[in-house]
Short mmCIF file of C-alpha atoms in Angstrom, two decimals:
data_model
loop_
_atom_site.label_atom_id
_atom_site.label_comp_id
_atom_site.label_asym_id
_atom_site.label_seq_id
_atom_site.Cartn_x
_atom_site.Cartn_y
_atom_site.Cartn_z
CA UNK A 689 -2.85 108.34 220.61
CA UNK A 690 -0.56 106.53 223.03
CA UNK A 691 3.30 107.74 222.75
CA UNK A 692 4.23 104.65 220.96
CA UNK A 693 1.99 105.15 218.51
CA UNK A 694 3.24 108.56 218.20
CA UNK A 695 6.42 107.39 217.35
CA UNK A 696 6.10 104.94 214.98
CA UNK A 697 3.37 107.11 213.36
CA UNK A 698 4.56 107.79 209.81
CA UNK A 699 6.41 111.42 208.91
CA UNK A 700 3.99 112.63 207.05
CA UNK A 701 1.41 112.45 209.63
CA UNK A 702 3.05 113.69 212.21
CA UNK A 703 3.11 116.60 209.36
CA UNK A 704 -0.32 116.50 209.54
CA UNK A 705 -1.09 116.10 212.90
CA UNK A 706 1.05 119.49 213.75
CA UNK A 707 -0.79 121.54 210.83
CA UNK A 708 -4.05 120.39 213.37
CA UNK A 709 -2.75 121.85 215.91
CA UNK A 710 -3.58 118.00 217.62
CA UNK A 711 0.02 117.42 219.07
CA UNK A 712 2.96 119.82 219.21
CA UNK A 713 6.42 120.02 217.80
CA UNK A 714 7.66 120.63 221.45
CA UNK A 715 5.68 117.28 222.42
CA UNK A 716 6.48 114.58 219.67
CA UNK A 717 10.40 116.29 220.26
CA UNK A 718 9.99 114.52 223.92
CA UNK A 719 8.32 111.21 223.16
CA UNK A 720 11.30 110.50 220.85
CA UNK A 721 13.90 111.88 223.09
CA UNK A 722 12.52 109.87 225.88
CA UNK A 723 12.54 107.05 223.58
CA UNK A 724 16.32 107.67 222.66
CA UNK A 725 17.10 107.80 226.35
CA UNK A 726 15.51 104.59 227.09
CA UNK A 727 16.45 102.56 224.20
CA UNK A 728 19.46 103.79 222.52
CA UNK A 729 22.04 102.35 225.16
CA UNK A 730 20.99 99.21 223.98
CA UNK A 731 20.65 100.05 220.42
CA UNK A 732 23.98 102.34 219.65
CA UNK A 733 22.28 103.99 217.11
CA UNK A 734 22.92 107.68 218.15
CA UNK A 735 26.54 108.66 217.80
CA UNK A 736 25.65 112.45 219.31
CA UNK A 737 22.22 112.95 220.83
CA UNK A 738 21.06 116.59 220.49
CA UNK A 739 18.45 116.98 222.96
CA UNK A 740 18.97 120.77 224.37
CA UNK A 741 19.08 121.85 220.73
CA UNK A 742 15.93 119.87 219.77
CA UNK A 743 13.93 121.07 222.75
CA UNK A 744 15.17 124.70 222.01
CA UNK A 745 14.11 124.15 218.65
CA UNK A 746 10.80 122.33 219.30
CA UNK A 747 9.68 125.02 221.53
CA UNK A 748 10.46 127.56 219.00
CA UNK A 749 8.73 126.23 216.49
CA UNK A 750 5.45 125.05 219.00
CA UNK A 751 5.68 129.17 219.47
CA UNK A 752 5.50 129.79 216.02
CA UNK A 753 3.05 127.43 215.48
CA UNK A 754 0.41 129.33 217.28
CA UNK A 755 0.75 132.23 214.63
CA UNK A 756 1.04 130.88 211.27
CA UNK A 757 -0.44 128.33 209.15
CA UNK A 758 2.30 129.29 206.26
CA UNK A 759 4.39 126.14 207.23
CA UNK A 760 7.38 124.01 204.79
CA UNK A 761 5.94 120.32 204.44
CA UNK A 762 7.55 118.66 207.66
CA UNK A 763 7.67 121.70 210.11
CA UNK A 764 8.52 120.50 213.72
CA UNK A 765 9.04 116.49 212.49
CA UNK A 766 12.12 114.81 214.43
CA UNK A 767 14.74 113.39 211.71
CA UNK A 768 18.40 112.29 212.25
CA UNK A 769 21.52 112.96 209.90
CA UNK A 770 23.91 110.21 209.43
CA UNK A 771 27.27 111.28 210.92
CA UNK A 772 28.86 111.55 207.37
CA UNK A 773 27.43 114.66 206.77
CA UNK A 774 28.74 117.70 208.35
CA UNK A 775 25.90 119.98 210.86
CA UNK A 776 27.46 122.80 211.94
CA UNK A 777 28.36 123.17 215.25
CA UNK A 778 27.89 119.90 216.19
CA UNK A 779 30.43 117.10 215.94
CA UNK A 780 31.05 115.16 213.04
CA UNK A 781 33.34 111.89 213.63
CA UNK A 782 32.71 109.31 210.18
CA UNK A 783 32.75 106.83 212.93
CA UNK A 784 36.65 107.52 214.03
CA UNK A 785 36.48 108.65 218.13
CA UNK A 786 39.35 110.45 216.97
CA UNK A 787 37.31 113.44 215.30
CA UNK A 788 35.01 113.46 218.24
CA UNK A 789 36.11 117.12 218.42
CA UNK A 790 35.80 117.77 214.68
CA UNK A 791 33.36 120.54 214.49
CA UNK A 792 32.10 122.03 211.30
CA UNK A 793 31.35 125.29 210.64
CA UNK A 794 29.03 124.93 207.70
CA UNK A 795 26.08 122.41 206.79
CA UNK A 796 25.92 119.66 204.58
CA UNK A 797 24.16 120.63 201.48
CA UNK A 798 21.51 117.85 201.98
CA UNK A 799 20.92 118.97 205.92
CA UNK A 800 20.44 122.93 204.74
CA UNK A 801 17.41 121.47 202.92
CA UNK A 802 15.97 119.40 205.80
CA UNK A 803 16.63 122.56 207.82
CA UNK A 804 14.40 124.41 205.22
CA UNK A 805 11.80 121.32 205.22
CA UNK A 806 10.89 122.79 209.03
CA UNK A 807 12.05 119.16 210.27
CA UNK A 808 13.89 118.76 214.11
CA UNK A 809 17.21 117.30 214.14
CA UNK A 810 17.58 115.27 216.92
CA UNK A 811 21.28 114.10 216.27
CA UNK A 812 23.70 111.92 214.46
CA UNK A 813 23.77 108.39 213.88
CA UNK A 814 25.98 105.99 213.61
CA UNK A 815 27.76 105.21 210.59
CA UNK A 816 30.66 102.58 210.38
CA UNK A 817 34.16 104.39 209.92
CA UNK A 818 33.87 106.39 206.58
CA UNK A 819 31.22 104.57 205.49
CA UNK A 820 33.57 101.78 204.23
CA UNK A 821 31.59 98.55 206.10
CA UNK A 822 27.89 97.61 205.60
CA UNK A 823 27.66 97.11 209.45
CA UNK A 824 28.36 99.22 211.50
CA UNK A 825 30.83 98.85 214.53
CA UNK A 826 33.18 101.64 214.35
CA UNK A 827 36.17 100.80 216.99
CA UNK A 828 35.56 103.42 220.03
CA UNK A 829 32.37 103.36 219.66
CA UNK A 830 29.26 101.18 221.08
CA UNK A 831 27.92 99.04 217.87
CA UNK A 832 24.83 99.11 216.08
CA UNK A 833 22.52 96.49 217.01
CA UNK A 834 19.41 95.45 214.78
CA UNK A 835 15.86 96.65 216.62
CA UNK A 836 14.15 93.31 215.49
CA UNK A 837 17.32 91.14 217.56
CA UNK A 838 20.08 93.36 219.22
CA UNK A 839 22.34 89.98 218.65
CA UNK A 840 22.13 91.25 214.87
CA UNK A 841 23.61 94.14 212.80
CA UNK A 842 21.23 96.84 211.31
CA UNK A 843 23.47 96.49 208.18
CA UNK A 844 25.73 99.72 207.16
CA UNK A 845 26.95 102.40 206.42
CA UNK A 846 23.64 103.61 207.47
CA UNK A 847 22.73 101.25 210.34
CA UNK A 848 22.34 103.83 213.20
CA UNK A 849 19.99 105.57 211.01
CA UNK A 850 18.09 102.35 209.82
CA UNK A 851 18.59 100.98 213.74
CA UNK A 852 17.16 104.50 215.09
CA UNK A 853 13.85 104.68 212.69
CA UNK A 854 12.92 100.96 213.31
CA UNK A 855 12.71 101.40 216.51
CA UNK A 856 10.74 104.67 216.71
CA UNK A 857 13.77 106.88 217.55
CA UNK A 858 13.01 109.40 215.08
CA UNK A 859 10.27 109.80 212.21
CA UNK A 860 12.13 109.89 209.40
CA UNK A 861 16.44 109.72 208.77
CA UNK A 862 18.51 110.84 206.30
CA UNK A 863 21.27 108.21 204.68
CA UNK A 864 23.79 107.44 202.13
CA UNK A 865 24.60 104.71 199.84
CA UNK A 866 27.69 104.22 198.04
CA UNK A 867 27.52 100.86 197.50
CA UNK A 868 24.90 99.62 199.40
CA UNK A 869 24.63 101.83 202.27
CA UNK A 870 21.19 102.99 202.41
CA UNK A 871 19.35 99.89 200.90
CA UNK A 872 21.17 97.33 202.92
CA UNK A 873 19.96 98.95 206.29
CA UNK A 874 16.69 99.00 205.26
CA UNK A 875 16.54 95.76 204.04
CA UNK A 876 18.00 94.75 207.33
CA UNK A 877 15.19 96.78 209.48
CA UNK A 878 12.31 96.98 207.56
CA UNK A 879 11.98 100.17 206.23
CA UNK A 880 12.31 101.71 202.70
CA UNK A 881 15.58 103.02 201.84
CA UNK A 882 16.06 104.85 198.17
CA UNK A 883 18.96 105.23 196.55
CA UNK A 884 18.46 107.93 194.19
CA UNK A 885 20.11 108.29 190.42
CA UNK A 886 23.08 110.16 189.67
CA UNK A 887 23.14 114.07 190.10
CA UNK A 888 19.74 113.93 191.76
CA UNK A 889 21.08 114.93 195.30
CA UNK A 890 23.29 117.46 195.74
CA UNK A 891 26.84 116.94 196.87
CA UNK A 892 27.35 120.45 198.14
CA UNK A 893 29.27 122.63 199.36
CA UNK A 894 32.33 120.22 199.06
CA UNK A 895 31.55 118.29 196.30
CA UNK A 896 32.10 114.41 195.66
CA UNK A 897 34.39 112.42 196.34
CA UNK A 898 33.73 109.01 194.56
CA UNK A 899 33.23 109.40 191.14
CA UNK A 900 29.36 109.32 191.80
CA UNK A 901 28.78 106.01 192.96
CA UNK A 902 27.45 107.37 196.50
CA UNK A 903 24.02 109.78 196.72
CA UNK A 904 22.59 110.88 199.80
CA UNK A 905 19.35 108.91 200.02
CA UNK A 906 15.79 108.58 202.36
CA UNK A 907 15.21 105.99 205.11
CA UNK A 908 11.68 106.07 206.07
CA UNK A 909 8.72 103.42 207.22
CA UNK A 910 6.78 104.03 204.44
CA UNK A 911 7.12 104.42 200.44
CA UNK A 912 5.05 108.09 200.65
CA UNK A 913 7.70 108.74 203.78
CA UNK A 914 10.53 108.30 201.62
CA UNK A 915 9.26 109.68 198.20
CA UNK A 916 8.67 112.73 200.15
CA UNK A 917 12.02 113.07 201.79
CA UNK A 918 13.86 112.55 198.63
CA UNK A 919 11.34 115.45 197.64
CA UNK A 920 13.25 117.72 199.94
CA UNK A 921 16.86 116.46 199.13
CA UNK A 922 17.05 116.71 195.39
CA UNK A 923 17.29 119.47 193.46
CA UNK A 924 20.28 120.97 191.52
CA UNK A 925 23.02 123.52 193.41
CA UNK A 926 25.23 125.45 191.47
CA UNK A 927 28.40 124.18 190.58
CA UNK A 928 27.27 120.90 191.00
CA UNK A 929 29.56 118.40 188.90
CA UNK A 930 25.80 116.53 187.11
CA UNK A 931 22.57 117.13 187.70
CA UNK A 932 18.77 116.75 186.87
CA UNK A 933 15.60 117.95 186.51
CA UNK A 934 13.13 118.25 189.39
CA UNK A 935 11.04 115.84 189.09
CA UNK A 936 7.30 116.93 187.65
CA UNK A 937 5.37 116.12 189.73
CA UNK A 938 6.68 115.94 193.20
CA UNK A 939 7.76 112.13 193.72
CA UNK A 940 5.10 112.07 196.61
CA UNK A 941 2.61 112.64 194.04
CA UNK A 942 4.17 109.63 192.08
CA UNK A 943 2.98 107.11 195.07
CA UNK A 944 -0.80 107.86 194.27
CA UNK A 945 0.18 107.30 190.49
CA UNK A 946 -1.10 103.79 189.22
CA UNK A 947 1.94 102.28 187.37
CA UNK A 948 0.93 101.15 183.46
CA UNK A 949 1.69 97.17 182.65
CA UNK A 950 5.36 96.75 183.22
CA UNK A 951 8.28 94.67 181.52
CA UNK A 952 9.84 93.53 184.70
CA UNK A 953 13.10 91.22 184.89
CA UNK A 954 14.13 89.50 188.08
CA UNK A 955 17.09 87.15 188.96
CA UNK A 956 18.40 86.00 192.59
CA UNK A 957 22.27 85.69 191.09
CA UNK A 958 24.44 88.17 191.04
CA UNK A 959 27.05 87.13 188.07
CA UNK A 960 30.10 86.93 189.19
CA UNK A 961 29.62 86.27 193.00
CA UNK A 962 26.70 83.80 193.58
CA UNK A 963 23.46 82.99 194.08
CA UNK A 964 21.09 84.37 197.14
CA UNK A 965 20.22 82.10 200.50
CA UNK A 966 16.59 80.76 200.91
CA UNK A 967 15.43 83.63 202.46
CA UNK A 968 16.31 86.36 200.10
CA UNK A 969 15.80 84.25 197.16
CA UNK A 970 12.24 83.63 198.27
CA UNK A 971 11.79 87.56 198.64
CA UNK A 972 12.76 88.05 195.62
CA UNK A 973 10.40 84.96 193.79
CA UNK A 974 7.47 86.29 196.21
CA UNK A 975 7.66 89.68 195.08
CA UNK A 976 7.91 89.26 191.10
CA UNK A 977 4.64 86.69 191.78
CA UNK A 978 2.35 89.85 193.37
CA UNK A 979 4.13 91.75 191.00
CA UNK A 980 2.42 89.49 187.69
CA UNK A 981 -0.40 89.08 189.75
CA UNK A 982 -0.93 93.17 189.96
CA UNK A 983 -0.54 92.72 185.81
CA UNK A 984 3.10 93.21 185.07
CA UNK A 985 4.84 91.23 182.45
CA UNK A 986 7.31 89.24 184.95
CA UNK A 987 10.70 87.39 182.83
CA UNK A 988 13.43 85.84 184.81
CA UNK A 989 16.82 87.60 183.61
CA UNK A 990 19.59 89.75 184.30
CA UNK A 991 22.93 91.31 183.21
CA UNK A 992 25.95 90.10 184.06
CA UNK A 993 27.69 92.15 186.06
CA UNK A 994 31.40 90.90 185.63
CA UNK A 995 32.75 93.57 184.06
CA UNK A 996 32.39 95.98 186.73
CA UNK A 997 33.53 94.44 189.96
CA UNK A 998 37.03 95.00 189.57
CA UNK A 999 36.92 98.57 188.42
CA UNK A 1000 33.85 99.50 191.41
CA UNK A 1001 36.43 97.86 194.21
CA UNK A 1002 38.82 100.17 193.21
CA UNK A 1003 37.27 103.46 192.94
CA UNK A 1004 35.55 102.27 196.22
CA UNK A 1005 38.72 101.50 198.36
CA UNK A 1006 39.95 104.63 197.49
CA UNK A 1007 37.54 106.97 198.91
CA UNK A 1008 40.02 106.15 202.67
CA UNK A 1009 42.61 107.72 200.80
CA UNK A 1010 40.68 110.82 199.66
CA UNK A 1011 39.54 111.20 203.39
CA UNK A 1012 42.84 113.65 204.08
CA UNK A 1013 42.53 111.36 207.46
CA UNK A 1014 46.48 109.86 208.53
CA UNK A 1015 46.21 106.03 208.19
CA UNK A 1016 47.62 105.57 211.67
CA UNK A 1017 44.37 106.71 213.15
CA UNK A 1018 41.64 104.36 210.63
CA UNK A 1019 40.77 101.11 212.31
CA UNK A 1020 42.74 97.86 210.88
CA UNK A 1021 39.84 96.94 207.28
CA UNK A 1022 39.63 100.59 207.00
CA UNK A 1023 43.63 101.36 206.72
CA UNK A 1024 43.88 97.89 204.30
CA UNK A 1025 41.66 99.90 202.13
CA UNK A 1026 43.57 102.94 202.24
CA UNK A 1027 46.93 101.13 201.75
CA UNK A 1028 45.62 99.44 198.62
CA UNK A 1029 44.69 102.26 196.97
CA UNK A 1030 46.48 102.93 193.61
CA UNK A 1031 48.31 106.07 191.89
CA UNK A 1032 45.95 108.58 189.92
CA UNK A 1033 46.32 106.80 187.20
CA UNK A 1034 45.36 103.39 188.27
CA UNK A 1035 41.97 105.26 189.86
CA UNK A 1036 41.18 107.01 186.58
CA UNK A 1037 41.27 103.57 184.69
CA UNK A 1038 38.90 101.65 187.15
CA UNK A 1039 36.83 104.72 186.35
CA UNK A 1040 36.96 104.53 182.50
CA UNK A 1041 36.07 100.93 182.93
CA UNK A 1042 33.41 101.17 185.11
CA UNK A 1043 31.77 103.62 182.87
CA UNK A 1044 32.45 100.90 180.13
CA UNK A 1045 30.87 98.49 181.73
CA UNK A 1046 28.13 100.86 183.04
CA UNK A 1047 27.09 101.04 179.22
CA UNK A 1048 26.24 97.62 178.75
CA UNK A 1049 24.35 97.16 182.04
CA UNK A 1050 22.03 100.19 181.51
CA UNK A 1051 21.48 99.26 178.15
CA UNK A 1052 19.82 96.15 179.37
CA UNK A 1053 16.87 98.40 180.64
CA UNK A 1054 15.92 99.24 177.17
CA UNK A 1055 14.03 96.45 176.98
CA UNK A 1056 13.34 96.04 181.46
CA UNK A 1057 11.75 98.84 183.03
CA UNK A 1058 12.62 97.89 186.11
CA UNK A 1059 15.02 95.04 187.63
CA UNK A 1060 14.25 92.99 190.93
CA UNK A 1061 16.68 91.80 192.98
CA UNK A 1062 18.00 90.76 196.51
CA UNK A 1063 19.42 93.87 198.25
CA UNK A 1064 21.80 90.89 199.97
CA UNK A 1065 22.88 87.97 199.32
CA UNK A 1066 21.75 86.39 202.90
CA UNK A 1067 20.65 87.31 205.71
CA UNK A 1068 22.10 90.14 208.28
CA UNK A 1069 25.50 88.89 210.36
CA UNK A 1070 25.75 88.99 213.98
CA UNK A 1071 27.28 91.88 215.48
CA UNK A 1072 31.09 91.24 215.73
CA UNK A 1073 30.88 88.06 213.39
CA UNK A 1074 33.46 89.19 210.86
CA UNK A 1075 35.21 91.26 214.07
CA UNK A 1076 38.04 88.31 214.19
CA UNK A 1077 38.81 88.11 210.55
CA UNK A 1078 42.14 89.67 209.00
CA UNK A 1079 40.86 92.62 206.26
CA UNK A 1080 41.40 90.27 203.31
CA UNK A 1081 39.07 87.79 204.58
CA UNK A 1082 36.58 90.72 205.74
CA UNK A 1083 36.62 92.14 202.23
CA UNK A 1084 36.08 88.50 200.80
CA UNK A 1085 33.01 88.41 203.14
CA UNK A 1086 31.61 92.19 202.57
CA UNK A 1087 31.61 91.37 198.11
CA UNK A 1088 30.12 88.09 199.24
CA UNK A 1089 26.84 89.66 201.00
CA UNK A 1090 26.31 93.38 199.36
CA UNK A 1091 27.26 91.37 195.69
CA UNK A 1092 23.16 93.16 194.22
CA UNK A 1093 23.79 96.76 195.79
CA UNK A 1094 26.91 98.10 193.78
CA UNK A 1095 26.20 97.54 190.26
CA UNK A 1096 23.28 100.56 190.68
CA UNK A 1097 25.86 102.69 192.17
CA UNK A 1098 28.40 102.39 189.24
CA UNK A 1099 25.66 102.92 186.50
CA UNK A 1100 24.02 105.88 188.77
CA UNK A 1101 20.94 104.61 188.28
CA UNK A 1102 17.75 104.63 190.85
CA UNK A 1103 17.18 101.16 193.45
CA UNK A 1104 14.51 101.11 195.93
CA UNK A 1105 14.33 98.83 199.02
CA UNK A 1106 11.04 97.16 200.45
CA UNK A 1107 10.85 94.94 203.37
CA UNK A 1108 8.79 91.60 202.53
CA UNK A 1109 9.15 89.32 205.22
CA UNK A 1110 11.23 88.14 207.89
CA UNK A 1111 13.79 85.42 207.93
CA UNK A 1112 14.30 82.15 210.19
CA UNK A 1113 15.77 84.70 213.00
CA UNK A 1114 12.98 87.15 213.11
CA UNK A 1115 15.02 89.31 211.17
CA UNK A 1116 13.02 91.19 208.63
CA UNK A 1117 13.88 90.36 204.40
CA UNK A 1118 13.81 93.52 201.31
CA UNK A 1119 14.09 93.10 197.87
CA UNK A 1120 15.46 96.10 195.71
CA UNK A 1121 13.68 97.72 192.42
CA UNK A 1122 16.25 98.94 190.07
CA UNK A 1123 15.03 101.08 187.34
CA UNK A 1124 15.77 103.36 184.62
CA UNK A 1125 18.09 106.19 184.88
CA UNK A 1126 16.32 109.48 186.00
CA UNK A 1127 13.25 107.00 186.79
CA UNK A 1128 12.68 107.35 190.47
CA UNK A 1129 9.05 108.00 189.86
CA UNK A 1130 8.09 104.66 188.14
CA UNK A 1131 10.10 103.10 191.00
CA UNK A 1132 7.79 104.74 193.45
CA UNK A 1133 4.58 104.00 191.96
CA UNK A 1134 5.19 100.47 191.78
CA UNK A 1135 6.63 100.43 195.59
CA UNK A 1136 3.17 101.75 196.63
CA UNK A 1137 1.38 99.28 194.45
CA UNK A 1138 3.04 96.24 196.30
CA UNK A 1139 2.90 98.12 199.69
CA UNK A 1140 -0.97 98.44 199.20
CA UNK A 1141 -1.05 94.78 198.10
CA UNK A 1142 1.07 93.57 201.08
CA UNK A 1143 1.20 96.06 204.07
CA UNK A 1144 4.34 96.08 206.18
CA UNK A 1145 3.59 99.12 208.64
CA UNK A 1146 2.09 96.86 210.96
CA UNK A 1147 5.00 95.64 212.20
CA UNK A 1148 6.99 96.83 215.04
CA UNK A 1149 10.13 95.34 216.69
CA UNK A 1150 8.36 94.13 220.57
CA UNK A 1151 11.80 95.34 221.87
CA UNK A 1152 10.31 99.27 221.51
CA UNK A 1153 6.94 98.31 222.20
CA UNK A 1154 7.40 97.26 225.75
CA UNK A 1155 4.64 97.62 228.47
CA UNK A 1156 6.97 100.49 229.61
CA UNK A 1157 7.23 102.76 227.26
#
C-alpha cells in the first residue's frame, strides 16, 4: 500500500492493519506528519503541530507492540483534537493568538478517553475564535481553506479538523458542534460528522458552558469511523450535569444492523429563515428517493422552528461572555457577541423558552423517526467573503446559511452528516439525519444503509493526491 493510500485508509483499518503487525504505529505517525508538512501551509488546518510528541509516542507504542496483543480498539491511530479542548501541556488558544501561551495542566475529558482508545495525537486544529463562526479564520492566524478548493472555507467551528481529515492529515478528528459546528464541516468536506444527543459526551472536568446545546462529536471518512469514535467519547463521568446510558450494543455494532421500514420526514425549508439553494435542496430530494427506494416510508414535512430562534441566538451569543476572556482582546463579530449579551436574567429566559419550544419540536418525532434535512442552506463561502462585513451583517449572513443545524442543538437531540455529492464548484454537498432523542443507533444504521447504496470513500480531493506525495 502506497503512503497515500495509507492515509486516506479508514481508522479502523489502520486499527487493523497495526493488530497485523503489517505497518507500524511509528510508520503511519510519519506518512501523516510528512503529509502535514507538505500540505498544511496551504491548508491552515493545524493550529499546533505535535510532531516530537507523536514520534515519541509512535515509537513507544511500535515498542510495545512487539510484546502484546492486549491492545484498546485504535492503539497507535493518528487523530487530532480541535483546539477548544484543553491537552495538557500543549497550547490551547480557541483561535485568539493571544492565548498562544495558554497551557493547560489537565486534559479535556473527551481527549483522556482518546488517550485511553491507544490513538496518536498529532496536534490541534483550527477552530474559529471560540467556536462562535462556522468558518474558520481566526484573526492572527492563517485560515482554513477547503481540501476540495483552497479558494473555499471547510465550514466551522470545526474546519481545521474537517480541512485536516479530508485531506489525509490524520485518520480520524475529534470536533464540536454547538450549533452547527461539527456537521457543517463535514458537510463542507465530505466526511461524516455526528452530533451526538444531550448528556451523551461528557463535558468534564469543567463542565458546560451553554446550556447543552454544544456536544463534543466524531469527524471521520466513514459512518463505521465515526460510530466507533463516538464509541470512545461517550459514556457518563461523575458529576456530570445529564447523562445516558451506554449504548447496548456498541454504536459500531449498530452500522452492521439492518434498519426496520422507517417513517421518514424530509423538508429543504427551514421555517423561519428560507428555503435551501439547488444544490442542497437536490441533496436533500436525492437522498429521501434512495431512502424509499431502500423501503422507508418517505413524507415531505417538518416543524416549524420559529419559536426557537430567538431564544437559541441568545443563549448562543453568550457563551463570549462566559469565556472569562477581556473583550478588548476577541476579534471585532466575536466582541459584538459578547457586548450583546444580556443580564442573568435575560439568559435564563431564552433558556426557559428554548426548552418550550424544544417540546413541541421533539414531539414531532413521535410520529418521524428520523428527519432529513440540509446541513446548510447553500453552498460553502469563499474564504474571507463575509471578512468585509460589519458584525450585524455577518450575523445576518451566519442565521442565513447554518438556519437546519441549531434546532438539534436546542432540543439535544442526535443529527448525522453524509456527504452526497458535489456542487457546481467541486465542492462536495451533505444532508443531515435528525432522529430521536437517545437514538444515535437508528441514525447509524440507516447512514450505513445509504453509504452501502451510494459509496462516497472513493473520493479524494486531487490537491493531496499529487504525483508527489
Amino acid at each position: 500500500m502506497n503512503q497515500v493510500d495509507l492515509a486516506f485508509t479508514p481508522a479502523i483499518e489502520q486499527a487493523k492493519l497495526i493488530r497485523r503487525r503489517e505497518v507500524s504505529p511509528l510508520e503511519l505517525v510519519q506518512v501523516y506528519l510528512e503529509r502535514i508538512q507538505q500540505l498544511n501551509p496551504h491548508l491552515g488546518s493545524y493550529f499546533t503541530v505535535l510532531a516530537e510528541q507523536a514520534l515519541t509516542d509512535a515509537k513507544a507504542k511500535t515498542e510495545i507492540l512487539a510484546s502484546t496483543s492486549e491492545l484498546p480498539p485504535f492503539f497507535g491511530v493518528p487523530i487530532s483534537i480541535k483546539d477548544l479542548n484543553p491537552l495538557a501541556g500543549v497550547p490551547c488558544t480557541f483561535g485568539n493568538p493571544a492565548l498562544l501561551n495558554n497551557i493547560p495542566n489537565y486534559d479535556d475529558g473527551v481527549v483522556a478517553r482518546i488517550k485511553n482508545a491507544g490513538f496518536i495525537i498529532l496536534g490541534k486544529t483550527a477552530t474559529s475564535e471560540l467556536g462562535a463562526c462556522p468558518y474558520t479564520e481566526p484573526r492572527g492566524f492563517p485560515p482554513a481553506r477547503n481540501p476540495w478548493n483552497l479558494e473555499y472555507t471547510p465550514g466551522g467551528s470545526s474546519g481545521g479538523a474537517a480541512a485536516a481529515v479530508a485531506a489525509g492529515l490524520c485518520a480520524i478528528a475529534q470536533g464540536s458542534d454547538g450549533g452547527g459546528s461539527v456537521r457543517g464541516p463535514a458537510a463542507c468536506c465530505g466526511l461524516v460528522g455526528i452530533k451526538p444527543s444531550r448528556g451523551r459526551v461528557t463535558h468534564a472536568p469543567v463542565g458546560d458552558r451553554m446550556n447543552g446545546i454544544a456536544m463534543n462529536g466524531p469527524l471521520g471518512r466513514t459512518v463505521a469511523d465515526a460510530a466507533a469514535l463516538l464509541d470512545v467519547l461517550s459514556g457518563y463521568v461523575t458529576g456530570d450535569p445529564y447523562w445516558l446510558p451506554d449504548p447496548e450494543p456498541s454504536f459500531l455494532a449498530a452500522t452492521e444492523v439492518k434498519p426496520e421500514r422507517l417513517r421518514i420526514a424530509y423538508s429543504t425549508k427551514i421555517l423561519p429563515i428560507g428555503e435551501a439553494d439547488t444544490n442542497c435542496k437536490q441533496g436533500v430530494l436525492q437522498t429521501v428517493e434512495l431512502l424509499e427506494q431502500l423501503g422507508h416510508v418517505v413524507e415531505e414535512k417538518c416543524p416549524d422552528f420559529s419559536g426557537i430562534v430567538e431564544p437559541f441566538q441568545i443563549v448562543w451569543q453568550a457563551a463570549p461572555a462566559s469565556s472569562g476572556l477581556p473583550p478588548e482582546i476577541l476579534q471585532p463579530f466575536t466582541r459584538w457577541l459578547f457586548e450583546r449579551s444580556g443580564s442573568a436574567g435575560e439568559y435564563l429566559q431564552a433558556v426557559y423558552q428554548m426548552q418550550a419550544a424544544s417540546r413541541q419540536i421533539v414531539a414531532f418525532f413521535d410520529t418521524v423517526d428520523i428527519l432529513v434535512l440540509p446541513v446548510y442552506l447553500h453552498s460553502p463561502i469563499r474564504v474571507g467573503e463575509w471578512a468585509e462585513l460589519s458584525p450585524e451583517e455577518t450575523f445576518q449572513k451566519i442565521i442565513g446559511w447554518v438556519a437546519p443545524c441549531p434546532p438539534a442543538n436546542a432540543t439535544g437531540q442526535p443529527a448525522i452528516a453524509l456527504p452526497v455529492g458535489f456542487d457546481s464548484n467541486g465542492l462536495p454537498i451533505g444532508v443531515q439525519l435528525i432522529g430521536r432523542p437517545a437514538a444515535e443507533a437508528t441514525l447509524i444504521s440507516v447512514a450505513a444503509q445509504l453509504e452501502v447504496a451510494k459509496p462516497w470513500i472513493q473520493h479524494r480531493p486531487s490537491l493531496t493526491v499529487t504525483s508527489d506525495q
